[in-house]
Coordinates of C-alpha atoms (C1' of nucleotides) in Angstrom, one line a residue:
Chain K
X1 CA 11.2 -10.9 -28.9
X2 CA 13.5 -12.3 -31.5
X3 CA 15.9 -8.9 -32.4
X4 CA 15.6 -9.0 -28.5
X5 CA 17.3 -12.4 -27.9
X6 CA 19.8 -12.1 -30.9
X7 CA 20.5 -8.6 -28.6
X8 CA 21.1 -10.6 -25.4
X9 CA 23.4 -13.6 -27.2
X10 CA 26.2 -11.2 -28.3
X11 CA 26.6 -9.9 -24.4
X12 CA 29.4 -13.0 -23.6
X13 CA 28.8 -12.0 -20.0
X14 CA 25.1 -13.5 -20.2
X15 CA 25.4 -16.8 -18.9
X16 CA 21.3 -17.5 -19.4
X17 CA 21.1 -17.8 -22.8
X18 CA 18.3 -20.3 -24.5
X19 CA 21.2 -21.6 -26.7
X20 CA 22.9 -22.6 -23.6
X21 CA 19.9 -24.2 -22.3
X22 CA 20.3 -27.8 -23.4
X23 CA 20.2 -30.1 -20.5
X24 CA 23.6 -31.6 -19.4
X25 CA 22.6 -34.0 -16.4
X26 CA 24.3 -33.6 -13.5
X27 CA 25.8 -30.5 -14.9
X28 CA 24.5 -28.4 -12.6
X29 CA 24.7 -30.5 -9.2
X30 CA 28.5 -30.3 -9.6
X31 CA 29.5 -27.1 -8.0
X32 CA 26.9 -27.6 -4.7
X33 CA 28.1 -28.7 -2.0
X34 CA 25.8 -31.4 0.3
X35 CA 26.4 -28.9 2.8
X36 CA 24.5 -26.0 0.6
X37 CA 22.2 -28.3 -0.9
X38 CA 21.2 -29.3 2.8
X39 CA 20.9 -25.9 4.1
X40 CA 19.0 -24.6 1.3
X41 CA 16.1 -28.0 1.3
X42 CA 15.8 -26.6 5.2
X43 CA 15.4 -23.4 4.6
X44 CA 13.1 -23.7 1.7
X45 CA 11.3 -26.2 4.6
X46 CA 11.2 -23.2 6.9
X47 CA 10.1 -20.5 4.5
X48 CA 6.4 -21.5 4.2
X49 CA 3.7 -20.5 6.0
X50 CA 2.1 -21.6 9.5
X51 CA -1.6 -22.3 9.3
X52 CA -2.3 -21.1 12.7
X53 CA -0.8 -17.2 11.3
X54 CA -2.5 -18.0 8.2
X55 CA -5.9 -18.1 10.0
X56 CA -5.6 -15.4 12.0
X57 CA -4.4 -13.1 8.9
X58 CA -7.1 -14.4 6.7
X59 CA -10.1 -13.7 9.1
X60 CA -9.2 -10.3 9.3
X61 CA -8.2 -9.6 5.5
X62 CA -11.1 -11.0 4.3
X63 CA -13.0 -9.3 6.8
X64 CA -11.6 -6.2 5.8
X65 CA -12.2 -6.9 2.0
X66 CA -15.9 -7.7 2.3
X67 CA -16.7 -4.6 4.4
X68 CA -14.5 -2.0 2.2
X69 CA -16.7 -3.3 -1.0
X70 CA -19.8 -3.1 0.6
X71 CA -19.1 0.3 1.6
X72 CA -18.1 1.3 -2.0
X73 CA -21.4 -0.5 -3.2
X74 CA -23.1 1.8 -0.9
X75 CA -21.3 4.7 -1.4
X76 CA -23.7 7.1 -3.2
X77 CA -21.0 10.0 -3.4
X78 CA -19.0 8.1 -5.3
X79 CA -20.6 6.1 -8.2
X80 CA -17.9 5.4 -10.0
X81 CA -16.3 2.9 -7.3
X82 CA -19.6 1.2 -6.7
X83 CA -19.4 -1.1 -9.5
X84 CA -15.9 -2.3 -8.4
X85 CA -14.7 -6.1 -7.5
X86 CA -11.6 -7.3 -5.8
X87 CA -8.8 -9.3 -7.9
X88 CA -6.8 -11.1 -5.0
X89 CA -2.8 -10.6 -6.0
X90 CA 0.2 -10.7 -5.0
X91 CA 2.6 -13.1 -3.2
X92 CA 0.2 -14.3 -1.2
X93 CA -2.7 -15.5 -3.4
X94 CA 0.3 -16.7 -5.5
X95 CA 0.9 -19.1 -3.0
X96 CA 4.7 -17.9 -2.6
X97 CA 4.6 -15.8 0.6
X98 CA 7.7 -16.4 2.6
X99 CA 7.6 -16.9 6.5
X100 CA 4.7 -14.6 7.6
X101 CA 1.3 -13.9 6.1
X102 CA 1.4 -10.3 7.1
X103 CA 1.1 -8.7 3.3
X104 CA -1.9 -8.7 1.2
X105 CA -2.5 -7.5 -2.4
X106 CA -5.6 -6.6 -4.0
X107 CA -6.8 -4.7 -7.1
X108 CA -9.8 -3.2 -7.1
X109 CA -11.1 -3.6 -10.2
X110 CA -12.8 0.0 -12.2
X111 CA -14.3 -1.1 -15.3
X112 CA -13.7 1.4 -18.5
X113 CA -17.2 2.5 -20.1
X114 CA -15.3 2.6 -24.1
X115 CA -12.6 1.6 -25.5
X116 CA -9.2 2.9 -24.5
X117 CA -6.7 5.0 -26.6
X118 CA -3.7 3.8 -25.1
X119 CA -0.6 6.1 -25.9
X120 CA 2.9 4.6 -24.9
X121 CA 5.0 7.2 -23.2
X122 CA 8.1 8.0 -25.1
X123 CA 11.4 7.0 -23.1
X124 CA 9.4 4.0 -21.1
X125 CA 9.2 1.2 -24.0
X126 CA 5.4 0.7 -23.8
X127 CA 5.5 0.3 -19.5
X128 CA 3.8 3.5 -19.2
X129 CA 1.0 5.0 -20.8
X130 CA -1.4 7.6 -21.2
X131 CA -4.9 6.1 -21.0
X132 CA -7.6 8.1 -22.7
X133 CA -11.1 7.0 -23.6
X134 CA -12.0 6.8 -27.6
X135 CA -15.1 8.6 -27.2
X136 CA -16.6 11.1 -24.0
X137 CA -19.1 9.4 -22.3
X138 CA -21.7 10.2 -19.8
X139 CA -20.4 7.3 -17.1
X140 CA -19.4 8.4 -14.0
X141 CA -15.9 7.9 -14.6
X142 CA -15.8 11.8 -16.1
X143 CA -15.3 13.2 -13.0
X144 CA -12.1 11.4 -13.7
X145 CA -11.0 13.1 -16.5
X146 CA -8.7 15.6 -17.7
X147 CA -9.9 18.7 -19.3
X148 CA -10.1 17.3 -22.5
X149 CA -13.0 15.0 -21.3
X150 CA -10.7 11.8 -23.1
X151 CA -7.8 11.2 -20.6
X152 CA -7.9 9.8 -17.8
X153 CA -6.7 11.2 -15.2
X154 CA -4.2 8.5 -12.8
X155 CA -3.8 11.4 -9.5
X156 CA -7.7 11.9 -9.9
X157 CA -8.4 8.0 -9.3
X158 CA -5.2 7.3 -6.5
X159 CA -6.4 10.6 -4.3
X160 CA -10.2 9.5 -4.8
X161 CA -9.4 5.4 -3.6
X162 CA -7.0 7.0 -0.5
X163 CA -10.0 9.0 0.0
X164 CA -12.8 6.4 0.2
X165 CA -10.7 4.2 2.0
X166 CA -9.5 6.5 4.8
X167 CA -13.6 7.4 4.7
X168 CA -14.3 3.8 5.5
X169 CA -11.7 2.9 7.8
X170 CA -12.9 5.9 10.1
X171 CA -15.8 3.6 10.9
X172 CA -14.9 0.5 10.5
X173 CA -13.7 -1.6 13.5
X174 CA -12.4 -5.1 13.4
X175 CA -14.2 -7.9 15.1
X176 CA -12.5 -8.7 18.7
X177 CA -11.5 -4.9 19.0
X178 CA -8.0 -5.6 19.6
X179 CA -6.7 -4.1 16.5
X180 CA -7.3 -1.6 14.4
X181 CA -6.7 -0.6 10.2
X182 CA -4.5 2.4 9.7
X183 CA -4.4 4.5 6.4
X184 CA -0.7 5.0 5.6
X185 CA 0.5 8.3 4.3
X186 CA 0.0 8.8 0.4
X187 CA 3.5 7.5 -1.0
X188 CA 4.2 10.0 -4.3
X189 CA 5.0 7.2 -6.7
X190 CA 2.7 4.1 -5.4
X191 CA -0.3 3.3 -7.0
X192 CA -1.2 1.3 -4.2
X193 CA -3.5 2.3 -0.7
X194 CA -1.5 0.8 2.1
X195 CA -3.3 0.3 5.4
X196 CA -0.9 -1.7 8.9
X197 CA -3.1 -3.5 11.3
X198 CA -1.8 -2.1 14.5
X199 CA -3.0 -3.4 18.3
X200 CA -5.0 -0.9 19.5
X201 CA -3.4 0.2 23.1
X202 CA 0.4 -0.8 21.6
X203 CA -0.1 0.4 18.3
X204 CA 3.6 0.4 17.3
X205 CA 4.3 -2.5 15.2
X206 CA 2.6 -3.4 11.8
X207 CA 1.4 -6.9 12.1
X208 CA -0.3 -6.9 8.9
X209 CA -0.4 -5.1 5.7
X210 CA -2.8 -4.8 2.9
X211 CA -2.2 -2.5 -0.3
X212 CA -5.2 -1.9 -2.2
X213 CA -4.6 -0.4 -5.6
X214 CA -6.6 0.5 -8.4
X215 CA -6.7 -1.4 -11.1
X216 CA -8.3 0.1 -15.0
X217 CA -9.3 -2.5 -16.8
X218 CA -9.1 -2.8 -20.3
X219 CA -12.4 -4.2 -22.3
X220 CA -12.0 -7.2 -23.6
X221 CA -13.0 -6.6 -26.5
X222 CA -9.5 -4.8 -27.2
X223 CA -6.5 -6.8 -27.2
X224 CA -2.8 -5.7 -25.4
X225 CA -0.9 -2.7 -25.8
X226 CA 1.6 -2.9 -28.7
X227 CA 4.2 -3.4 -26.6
X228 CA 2.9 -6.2 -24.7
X229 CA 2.2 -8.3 -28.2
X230 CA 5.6 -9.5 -27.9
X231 CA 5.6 -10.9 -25.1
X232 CA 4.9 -13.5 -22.7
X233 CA 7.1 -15.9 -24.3
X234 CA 5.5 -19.3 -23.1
X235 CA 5.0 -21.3 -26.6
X236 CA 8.2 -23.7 -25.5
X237 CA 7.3 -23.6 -21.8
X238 CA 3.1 -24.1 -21.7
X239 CA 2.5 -24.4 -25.4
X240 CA 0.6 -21.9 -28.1
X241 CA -2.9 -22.6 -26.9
X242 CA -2.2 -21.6 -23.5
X243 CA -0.3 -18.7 -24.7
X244 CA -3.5 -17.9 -27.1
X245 CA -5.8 -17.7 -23.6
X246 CA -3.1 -15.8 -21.8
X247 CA -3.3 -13.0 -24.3
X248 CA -7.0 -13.3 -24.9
X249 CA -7.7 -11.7 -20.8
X250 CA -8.2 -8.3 -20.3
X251 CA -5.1 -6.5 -18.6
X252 CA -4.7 -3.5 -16.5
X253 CA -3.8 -0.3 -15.9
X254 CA -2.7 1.2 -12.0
X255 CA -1.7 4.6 -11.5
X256 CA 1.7 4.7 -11.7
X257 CA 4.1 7.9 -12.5
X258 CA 7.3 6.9 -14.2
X259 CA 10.6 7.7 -11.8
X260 CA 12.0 10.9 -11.7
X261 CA 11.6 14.5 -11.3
X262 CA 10.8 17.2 -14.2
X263 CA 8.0 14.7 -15.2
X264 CA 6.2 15.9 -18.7
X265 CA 2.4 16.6 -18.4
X266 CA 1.5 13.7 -19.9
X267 CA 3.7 11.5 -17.5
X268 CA 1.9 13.1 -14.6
X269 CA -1.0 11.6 -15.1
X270 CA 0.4 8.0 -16.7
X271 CA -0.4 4.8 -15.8
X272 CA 1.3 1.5 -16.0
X273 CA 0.6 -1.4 -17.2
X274 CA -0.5 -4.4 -15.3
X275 CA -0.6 -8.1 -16.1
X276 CA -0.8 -9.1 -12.1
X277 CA -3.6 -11.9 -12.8
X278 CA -1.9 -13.9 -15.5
X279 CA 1.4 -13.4 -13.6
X280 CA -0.7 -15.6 -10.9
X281 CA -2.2 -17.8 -13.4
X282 CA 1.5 -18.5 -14.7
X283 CA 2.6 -19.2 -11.2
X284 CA -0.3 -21.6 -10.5
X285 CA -0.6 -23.1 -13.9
X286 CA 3.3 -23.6 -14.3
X287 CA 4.0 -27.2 -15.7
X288 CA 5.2 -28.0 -19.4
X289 CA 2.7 -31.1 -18.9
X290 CA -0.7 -30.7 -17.2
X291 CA -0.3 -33.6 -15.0
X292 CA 3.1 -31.2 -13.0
X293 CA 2.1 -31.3 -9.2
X294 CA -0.9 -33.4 -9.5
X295 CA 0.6 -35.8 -7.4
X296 CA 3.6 -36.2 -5.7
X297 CA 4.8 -38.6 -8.2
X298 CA 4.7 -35.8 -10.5
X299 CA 5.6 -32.9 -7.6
X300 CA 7.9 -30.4 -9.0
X301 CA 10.0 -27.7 -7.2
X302 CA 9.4 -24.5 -9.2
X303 CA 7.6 -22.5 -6.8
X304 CA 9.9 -23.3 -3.6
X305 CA 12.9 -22.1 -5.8
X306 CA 11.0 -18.9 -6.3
X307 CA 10.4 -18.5 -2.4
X308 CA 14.0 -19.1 -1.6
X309 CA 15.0 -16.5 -4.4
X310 CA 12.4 -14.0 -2.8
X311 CA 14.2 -14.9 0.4
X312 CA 17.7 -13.8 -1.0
X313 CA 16.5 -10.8 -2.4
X314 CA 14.6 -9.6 1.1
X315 CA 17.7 -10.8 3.0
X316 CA 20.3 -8.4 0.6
X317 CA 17.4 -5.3 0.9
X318 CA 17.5 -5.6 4.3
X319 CA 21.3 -6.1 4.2
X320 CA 21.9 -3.1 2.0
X321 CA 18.9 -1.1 2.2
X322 CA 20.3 2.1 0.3
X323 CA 22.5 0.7 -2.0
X324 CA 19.9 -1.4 -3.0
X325 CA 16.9 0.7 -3.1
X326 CA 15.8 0.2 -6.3
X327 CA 15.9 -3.3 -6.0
X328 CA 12.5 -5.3 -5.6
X329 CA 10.8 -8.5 -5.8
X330 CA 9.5 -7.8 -9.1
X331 CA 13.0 -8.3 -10.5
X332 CA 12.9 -12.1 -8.9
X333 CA 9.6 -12.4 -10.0
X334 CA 10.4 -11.5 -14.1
X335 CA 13.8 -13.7 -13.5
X336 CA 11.8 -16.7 -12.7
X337 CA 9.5 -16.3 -15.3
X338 CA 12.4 -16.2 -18.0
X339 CA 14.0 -19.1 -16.4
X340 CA 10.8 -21.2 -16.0
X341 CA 9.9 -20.1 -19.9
X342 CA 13.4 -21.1 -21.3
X343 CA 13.9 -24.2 -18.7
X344 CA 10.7 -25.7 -19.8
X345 CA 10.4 -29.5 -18.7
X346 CA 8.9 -30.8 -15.7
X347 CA 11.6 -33.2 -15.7
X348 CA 14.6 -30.8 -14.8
X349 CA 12.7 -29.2 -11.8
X350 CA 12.0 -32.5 -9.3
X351 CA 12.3 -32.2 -5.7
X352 CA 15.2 -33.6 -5.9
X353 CA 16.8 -31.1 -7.8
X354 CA 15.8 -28.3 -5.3
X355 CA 19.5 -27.0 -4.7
X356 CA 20.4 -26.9 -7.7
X357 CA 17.1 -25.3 -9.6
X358 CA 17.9 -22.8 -7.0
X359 CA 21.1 -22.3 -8.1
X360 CA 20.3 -22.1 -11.4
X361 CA 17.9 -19.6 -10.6
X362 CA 20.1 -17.5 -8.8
X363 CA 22.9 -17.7 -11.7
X364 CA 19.8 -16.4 -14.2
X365 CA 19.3 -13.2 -12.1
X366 CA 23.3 -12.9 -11.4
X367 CA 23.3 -13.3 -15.3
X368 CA 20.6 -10.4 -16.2
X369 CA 22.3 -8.1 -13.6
X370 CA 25.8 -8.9 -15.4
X371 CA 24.5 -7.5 -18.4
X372 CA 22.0 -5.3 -17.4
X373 CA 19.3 -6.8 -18.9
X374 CA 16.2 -8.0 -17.4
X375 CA 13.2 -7.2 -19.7
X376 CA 9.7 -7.0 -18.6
X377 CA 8.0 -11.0 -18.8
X378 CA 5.1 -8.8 -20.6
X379 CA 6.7 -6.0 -22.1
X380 CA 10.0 -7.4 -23.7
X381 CA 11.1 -3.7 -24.6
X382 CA 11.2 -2.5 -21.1
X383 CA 14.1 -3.4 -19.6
X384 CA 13.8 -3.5 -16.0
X385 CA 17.5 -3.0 -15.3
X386 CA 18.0 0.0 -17.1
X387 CA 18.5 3.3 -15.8
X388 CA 17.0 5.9 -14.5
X389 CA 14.4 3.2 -12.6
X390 CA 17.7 1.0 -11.8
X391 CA 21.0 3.1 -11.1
X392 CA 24.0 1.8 -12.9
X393 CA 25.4 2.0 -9.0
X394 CA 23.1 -0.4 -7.9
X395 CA 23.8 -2.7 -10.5
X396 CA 27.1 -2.7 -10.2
X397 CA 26.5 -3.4 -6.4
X398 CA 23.8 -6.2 -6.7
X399 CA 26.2 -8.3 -9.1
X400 CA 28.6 -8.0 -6.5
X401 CA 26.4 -8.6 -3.3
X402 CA 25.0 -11.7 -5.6
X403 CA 28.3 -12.8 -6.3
X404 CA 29.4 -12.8 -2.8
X405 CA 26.7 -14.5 -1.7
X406 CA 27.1 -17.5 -4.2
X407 CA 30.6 -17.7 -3.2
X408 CA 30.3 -17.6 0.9
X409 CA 27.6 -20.0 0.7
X410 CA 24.6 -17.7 0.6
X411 CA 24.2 -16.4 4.1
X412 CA 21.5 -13.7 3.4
X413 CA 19.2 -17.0 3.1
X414 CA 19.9 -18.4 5.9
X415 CA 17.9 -17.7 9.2
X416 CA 18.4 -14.4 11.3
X417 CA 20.5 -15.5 14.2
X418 CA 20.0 -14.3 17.4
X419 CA 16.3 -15.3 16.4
X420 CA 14.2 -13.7 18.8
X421 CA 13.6 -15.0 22.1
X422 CA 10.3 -17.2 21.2
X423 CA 11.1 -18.4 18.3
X424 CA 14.3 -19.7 19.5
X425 CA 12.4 -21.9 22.2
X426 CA 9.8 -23.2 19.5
X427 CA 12.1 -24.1 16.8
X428 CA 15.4 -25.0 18.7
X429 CA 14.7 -28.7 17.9
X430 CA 14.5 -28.4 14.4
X431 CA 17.0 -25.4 13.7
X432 CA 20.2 -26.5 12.3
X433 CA 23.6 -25.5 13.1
X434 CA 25.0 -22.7 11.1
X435 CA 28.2 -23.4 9.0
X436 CA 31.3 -21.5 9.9
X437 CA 30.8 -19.5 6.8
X438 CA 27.4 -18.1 8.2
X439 CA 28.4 -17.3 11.3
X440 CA 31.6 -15.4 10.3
X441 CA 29.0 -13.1 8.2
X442 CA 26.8 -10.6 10.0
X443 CA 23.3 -12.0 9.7
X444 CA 20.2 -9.9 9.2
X445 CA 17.4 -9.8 11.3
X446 CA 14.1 -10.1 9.5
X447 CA 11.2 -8.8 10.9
X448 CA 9.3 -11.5 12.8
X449 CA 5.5 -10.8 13.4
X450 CA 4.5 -13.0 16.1
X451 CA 0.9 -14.0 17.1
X452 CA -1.1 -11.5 19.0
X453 CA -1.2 -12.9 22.0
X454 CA 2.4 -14.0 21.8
X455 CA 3.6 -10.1 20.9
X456 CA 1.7 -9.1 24.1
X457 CA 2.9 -11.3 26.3
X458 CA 6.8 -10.7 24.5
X459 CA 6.6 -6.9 23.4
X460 CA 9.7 -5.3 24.8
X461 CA 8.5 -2.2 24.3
X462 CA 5.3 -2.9 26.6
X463 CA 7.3 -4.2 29.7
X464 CA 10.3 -0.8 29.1
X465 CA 6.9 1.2 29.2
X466 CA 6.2 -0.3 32.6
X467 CA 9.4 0.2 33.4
X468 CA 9.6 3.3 33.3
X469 CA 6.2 4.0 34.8
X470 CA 7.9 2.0 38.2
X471 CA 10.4 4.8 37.6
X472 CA 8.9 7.5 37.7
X473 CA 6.7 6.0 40.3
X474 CA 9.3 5.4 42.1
X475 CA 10.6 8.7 41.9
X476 CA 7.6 10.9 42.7
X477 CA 7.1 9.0 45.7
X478 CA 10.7 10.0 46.8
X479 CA 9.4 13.4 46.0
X480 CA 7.1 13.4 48.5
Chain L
dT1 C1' -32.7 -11.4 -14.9
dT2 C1' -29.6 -10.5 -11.2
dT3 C1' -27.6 -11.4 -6.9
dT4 C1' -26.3 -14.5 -3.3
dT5 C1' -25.3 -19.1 -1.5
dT6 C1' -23.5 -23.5 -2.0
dC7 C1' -20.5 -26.9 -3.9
dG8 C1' -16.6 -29.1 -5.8
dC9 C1' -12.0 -28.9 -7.0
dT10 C1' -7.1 -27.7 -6.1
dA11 C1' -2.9 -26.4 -3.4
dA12 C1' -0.8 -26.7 0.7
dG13 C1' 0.0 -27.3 5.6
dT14 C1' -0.4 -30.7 9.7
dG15 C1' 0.2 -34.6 12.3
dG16 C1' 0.5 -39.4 12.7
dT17 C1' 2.5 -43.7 11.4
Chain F
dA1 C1' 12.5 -39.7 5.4
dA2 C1' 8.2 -41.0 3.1
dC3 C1' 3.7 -41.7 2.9
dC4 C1' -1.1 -41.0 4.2
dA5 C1' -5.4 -39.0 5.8
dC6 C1' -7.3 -34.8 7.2
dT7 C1' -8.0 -29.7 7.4
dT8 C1' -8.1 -25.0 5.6
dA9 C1' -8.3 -21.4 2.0
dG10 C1' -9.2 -19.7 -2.6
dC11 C1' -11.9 -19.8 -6.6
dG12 C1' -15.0 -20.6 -10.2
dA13 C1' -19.2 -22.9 -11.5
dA14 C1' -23.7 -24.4 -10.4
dA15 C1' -27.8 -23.8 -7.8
dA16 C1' -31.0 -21.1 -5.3
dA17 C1' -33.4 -16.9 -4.0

DNA sequence: TTTTTTCGCTAAGTGGT
DNA sequence: AACCACTTAGCGAAAAA
C-alpha cells in the first residue's frame, strides 16, 4: 500500500492525494454555485426510493429467495447446492439503490470442504485466481473438479447454478399470477444468474431484476489471499480494531474469467475474488466515530454522495453507452471507498456539506481517471483502470465526459426531461425548473419502471397492439 | 443438537405539524 | 425547512420446537 501511494504522489495530475487532504474550511464550497448546490440537495432528494415500489419489489424477491433455497435444500440431484444460504448484496441491501428497486443481488453461498490453494493468475495482480482444494475429498463438491481432482472448476459451478435455477423457475409461479421469472441467456463473462420479472400477457419490459451468483467461500480458518493483505486501508478512517475484524471474515470467490480472448487454461476456469459483504459492512458501518448517523444531530451525508455519484455514472453509460462500455458502478463504488478512507472525519461530511462532498467526490474519480489509477479497495495491486479491462480510449473519454460535466453544471444528474407522462403529473409540484445549462444539453432518459398497475393502464405498447388489432379489424371487414 | 420462529435493534421513508 | 412520531425492511441473536 505504501510503494503504492509513494507511486500515485509523483503523478502531478492526481489531484486526490492523502497529502493534499488536510481540511481547508470553506475550501471546497468556493467553486459551487447556490444554483448547483440547490440542484444537486434536490436531486439527491429525488434519488431515493418510494416505499410503496419498495413493497411491492420486496414481496416478490423475497418470495423468490425463499422458494429457490428450498428447492436447492430439496434438490437430491444436486447435493452439493443443498447446503447453500443466501448473502443479500448489492446496491440495494447497501441501502444506496437510486430511483427504483428493480435490481437485486444475492450470493449464494457454497461452502469449501478443505482448505483452498489459491494461485494468483499472472497478469491480473491477485484479482483472479485459480482455486484448487489442498487435499481431494469425498464431498460432493468433486463433481466440481477438474481432472486433477484439486481445482475447482468456475464453468462447472456457473453452468450447474443456470441449471438448477432455470429447473426451478420452470415450476415456480409467483403469487397473484400476474408476472412471471425469466432465466436470461448465459452471459460469457458473468458470474452472475440473471432472471427479469416480466407481466405475463405483456411480457416486454423488465420490471425487476435479480442476479444470483455463486459465491466459494473461503474457510475461516484461512486468512486473505496475498494480494488482498494489503488492503483495505481503513486504520485512519474506522481505526485498527475494526480493520482487525474486517480481515478476520471469510471472503469469496465467484466465477469470473478475466477479459479477453486467447484465455490460458488456467484462466478458463479462474475465479475472482470477492469482498461484497464487508464492501456492505463498510457502507453501513461508515463513521470515523460510532455515534455517525445515530441521530440527526450527528447525521452525515456519505451515503447520499455515493447515490448521486452512482447517478452520474448511470446517466454518462446511458449517455455514451459504447464509448463507455467498460465503465461500471464498481469504479464509483472503489472511488468512494478511497475518498471515505483518506477523508476520514465525520465532521467534513454534514448535511450541510452535501454539494460540496459531492463534488469532492466527483473530483476523486475525475482524479483516478486522470491518472489512470484506480486500484482495487481490497486488492491494492489491481488497478481497475488499467488496460485490457479499461481501454485507454475510454479513459481518455470518461476524463473528458467528467470534465464536461463538472464544467456545464452536471446535466447527466439531473432528471430525464420529457419525464414520462405519469410521472410528470405526480411530481410536477415538486420538480424544479431546469437551468439553461440543462436544457441546452440533450438529456437522457432513464428507464422508469412504474407500478404494475400503473404500466398497464400506461403501456404504450398495449394500446398500439390494440391499435392495430382495430386495424386490421377494420380492414378485414372492408374485405368482406 | 439442530432447525425454525420470534424479538429487538437499526436505517430509512412518510406524513403531519 | 425542521422536527417528530410512526411504519417497513433487514438482520442477527435469543427463544422455542
Amino acid at each position: 500500500m505504501l510503494q503504492y501511494y509513494a507511486h500515485l504522489r509523483q503523478s502531478s495530475q492526481y489531484i486526490n492525494l492523502p497529502t493534499a487532504e488536510i481540511p481547508k474550511p470553506g475550501d471546497e464550497l468556493a467553486p459551487i454555485s447556490p444554483e448547483l448546490a440547490r440542484w444537486i440537495r434536490l436531486r439527491a432528494q429525488d434519488l431515493k426510493l418510494r416505499q410503496s415500489d419498495r413493497q411491492w419489489a420486496v414481496d416478490l424477491v423475497n418470495h423468490l429467495r425463499e422458494s429457490l433455497l428450498v428447492f436447492l435444500k430439496n434438490s437430491d440431484e444436486q447435493p452439493y447446492f443443498q447446503s447453500a444460504s443466501v448473502l443479500s448484496s448489492g446496491s440495494y441491501y447497501e441501502m444506496v439503490k437510486i430511483l427504483n428497486p428493480n435490481e437485486f443481488d444475492m450470493m449464494l453461498k457454497l461452502q469449501s470442504p478443505s482448505r483452498l490453494k489459491m494461485t494468483e493468475l499472472d497478469q491480473y495482480h491477485g484479482l483472479f485466481y485459480e482455486v484448487a482444494l489442498s487435499r481431494s475429498t469425498r464431498s460432493h463438491i468433486r463433481s466440481f473438479l477438474l481432472d486433477d481432482g484439486l481445482t475447482i472448476s468456475a464453468s462447472k459451478i456457473i453452468n450447474e447454478m443456470h441449471r438448477l435455477v432455470r429447473k426451478f423457475i420452470s415450476t415456480y409461479r409467483v403469487p397473484g399470477n400476474s408476472w412471471r421469472w425469466v432465466v436470461n441467456r448465459k452471459r460469457p463473462n458473468s458470474p452472475a444468474v440473471t432472471l427479469s420479472l416480466l407481466e405475463v400477457d405483456n411480457g416486454k419490459q423488465e420490471l425487476l431484476s435479480v442476479d444470483v451468483v455463486p459465491a466459494l467461500e473461503v474457510p475461516s480458518s484461512q486468512g486473505w489471499p496475498l494480494a488482498a493483505r494489503a488492503g483495505p486501508d481503513v486504520d485512519n478512517w474506522l481505526g485498527k480494531k475494526t480493520r482487525r475484524s474486517l480481515t478476520h471474515q471469510t471472503c469469496f470467490f465467484v466465477p469470473k474469467k478475466p477479459p479477453g480472448r486467447n484465455l490460458s487454461e488456467a484462466a478458463k476456469e479462474s475465479w475472482r475474488i470477492s469482498f461484497s459483504h464487508i464492501e456492505k459492512e463498510l457502507i453501513k458501518t461508515h463513521g470515523n466515530k460510532r455515534t455517525c448517523c445515530e441521530t440527526s444531530a450527528t447525521k452525515c451525508c456519505r451515503k447520499q454522495c455515493f447515490k448521486l455519484l452512482k447517478c452520474l455514472i448511470e446517466g454518462l453509460k446511458q449517455r455514451y453507452p459504447q464509448e463507455l462500455d467498460a465503465l461500471c458502478s464498481y469504479h464509483g463504488k472503489t472511488a468512494f471507498l478511497h475518498t471515505l478512507s483518506i477523508r476520514a472525519q465525520d465532521s467534513l461530511w454534514t448535511p450541510r456539506q452535501l454539494p460540496a462532498c459531492f463534488m469532492h467526490l466527483l473530483r476523486a474519480l475525475e482524479g483516478h481517471a486522470s491518472s489512470g489509477l484506480l486500484p482495487h479497495f481490497f486488492v491494492p495491486t489491481s488497478n481497475l483502470f488499467a488496460p485490457p479491462t479499461f481501454p485507454r480510449k475510454a479513459l481518455v473519454f470518461l476524463i473528458q465526459a467528467l470534465e464536461e460535466q463538472r464544467r456545464q453544471g452536471l446535466p447527466l444528474l439531473m432528471p430525464p426531461a420529457p419525464a414520462p407522462p405519469l410521472a410528470v403529473h405526480s411530481h410536477s409540484d415538486s420538480q424544479p425548473q431546469l437551468s439553461p445549462v440543462v436544457q441546452q444539453t440533450p438529456v437522457i432518459q432513464y428507464p422508469v419502471i412504474l407500478p404494475p398497475q400503473v404500466v398497464e393502464m400506461k403501456s404504450f405498447e398495449q394500446m398500439f397492439k390494440i391499435v392495430a388489432l382495430v386495424m386490421v379489424l377494420v380492414y378485414v371487414c372492408y374485405l368482406l
